[in-house]
């Protein structure tokens, strides 16, 4: 594994000036212990016959997976990883959909004491290779329909140092079969036994995009599970008798943290849909499986609201939550009228998980204020800082949303991997504040409202997309000499990507070139991140030092769309 970048300041012993302090301390003691063992905390310590996940297929057939089944099969995979030379601390990636195989692979990785590197299945080969190389991955487990992305060429090295394991299909030359690896080992193999590395050991390396440079690796330690379970309890209020479904993709933070890790940590049954999203299928799953507690990005709710299918009878929802991007008021009122419950907005980031929420738990629940993302959850303290000075501003004043580190015992972010300069940008010079990069306000009652990113990250359908990666692909085209990418408001996805492109002298920007550039982004970065519109222009606004002023392009497009 590559090393972890230096964090700013030392982690401090702190008091908990919020409700639920006893529970927060209990969770921190459990998951932050020097003897903490990920496999024990996520699987082996729960009742063997309890159902951990119900994996639902597109035809609504389903399979229950007990903790005992996951323990047995993940022990076999952990032994197989040991046989492949994967040692504790090494990285193992997954390029997989939401399936039983994914769950076994993840628990096998963590049982071995290895570090999981999630790869979103919409990524193209260059984006995958970047993350595999940056994490020094020893192996990658890929679904059969994804394995072509790992073939040499298109950004993939010819002599890749990682071993490819194929799930759900037959391997080709040089690859291994996931099923046959499991069959080759018994669950009691010594190499498959759980490795305990303590609460500070790295559990996940999740890459997040920024505005400049390559994606940054966020090392997620075992002790972060305390934060994930706390959110499941306070923010989502997932109870023992709930049918809980978080529809987010586990290739990203909200899905990995709260559709898989949080439920495993809490021992709560969770649904996992092994199929793509559609409004009709979502309604069917909710009805047929009696979903009582649902979480998803706002795009999902907007799609359900605009779908031609009527809301089915017999829904049992008692809680609905949203995260990933701001929730618009019309979704809240629609949900109250049609689902019988409001959708509660929650806020967090890859670097720390959920921090501010309109929580569902009785101890934190209050009336939803449309436009507000709620108040800090137990274990967290947040403020709005002055635009220039690192000091809180009066209620109602716009500023920078920040986390008060000393009063946030659930804060676990250790700094970006191998990027101390990027880590330093996230903290105030004295280490007191974690700077989210978001702008907002706080009212006199402590409710926070999001206003905008104060950087150029685009949030589309809950996915965070850094403009740098898209621009880098556009610049690979022989006719493109400069490019800038911005997010533009969209009724369904929140934002969509638009690009401003400067061509070589004499080149024509026509519809054919637009399609060519869009396909280039799909094939070399990610299928979901292509620019929906491309504007050909003679030049881009820049600072005297040559930095692109994306905010000017963003404001220009918003004015045009508003008819100004």
Short mmCIF file of C-alpha atoms in Angstrom, two decimals, residues 383-394 397-402 433 435 440 454:
data_model
loop_
_atom_site.label_atom_id
_atom_site.label_comp_id
_atom_site.label_asym_id
_atom_site.label_seq_id
_atom_site.Cartn_x
_atom_site.Cartn_y
_atom_site.Cartn_z
CA UNK A 383 -20.35 26.23 12.23
CA UNK A 384 -20.50 28.76 9.42
CA UNK A 385 -17.24 30.67 9.16
CA UNK A 386 -16.45 34.09 7.75
CA UNK A 387 -15.50 34.06 4.07
CA UNK A 388 -11.92 35.10 4.86
CA UNK A 389 -11.37 34.71 8.62
CA UNK A 390 -11.58 31.38 10.43
CA UNK A 391 -14.21 32.56 12.89
CA UNK A 392 -17.99 31.97 13.15
CA UNK A 393 -20.35 34.52 11.62
CA UNK A 394 -23.69 35.64 13.11
CA UNK A 397 -24.94 35.29 7.52
CA UNK A 398 -23.60 33.39 4.53
CA UNK A 399 -20.18 31.82 4.90
CA UNK A 400 -18.15 28.62 4.79
CA UNK A 401 -19.57 25.46 6.37
CA UNK A 402 -16.94 23.93 8.67
CA UNK A 433 -11.63 23.61 11.64
CA UNK A 435 -13.28 23.18 5.82
CA UNK A 440 -24.21 28.01 3.53
CA UNK A 454 -17.20 27.21 -3.01
#
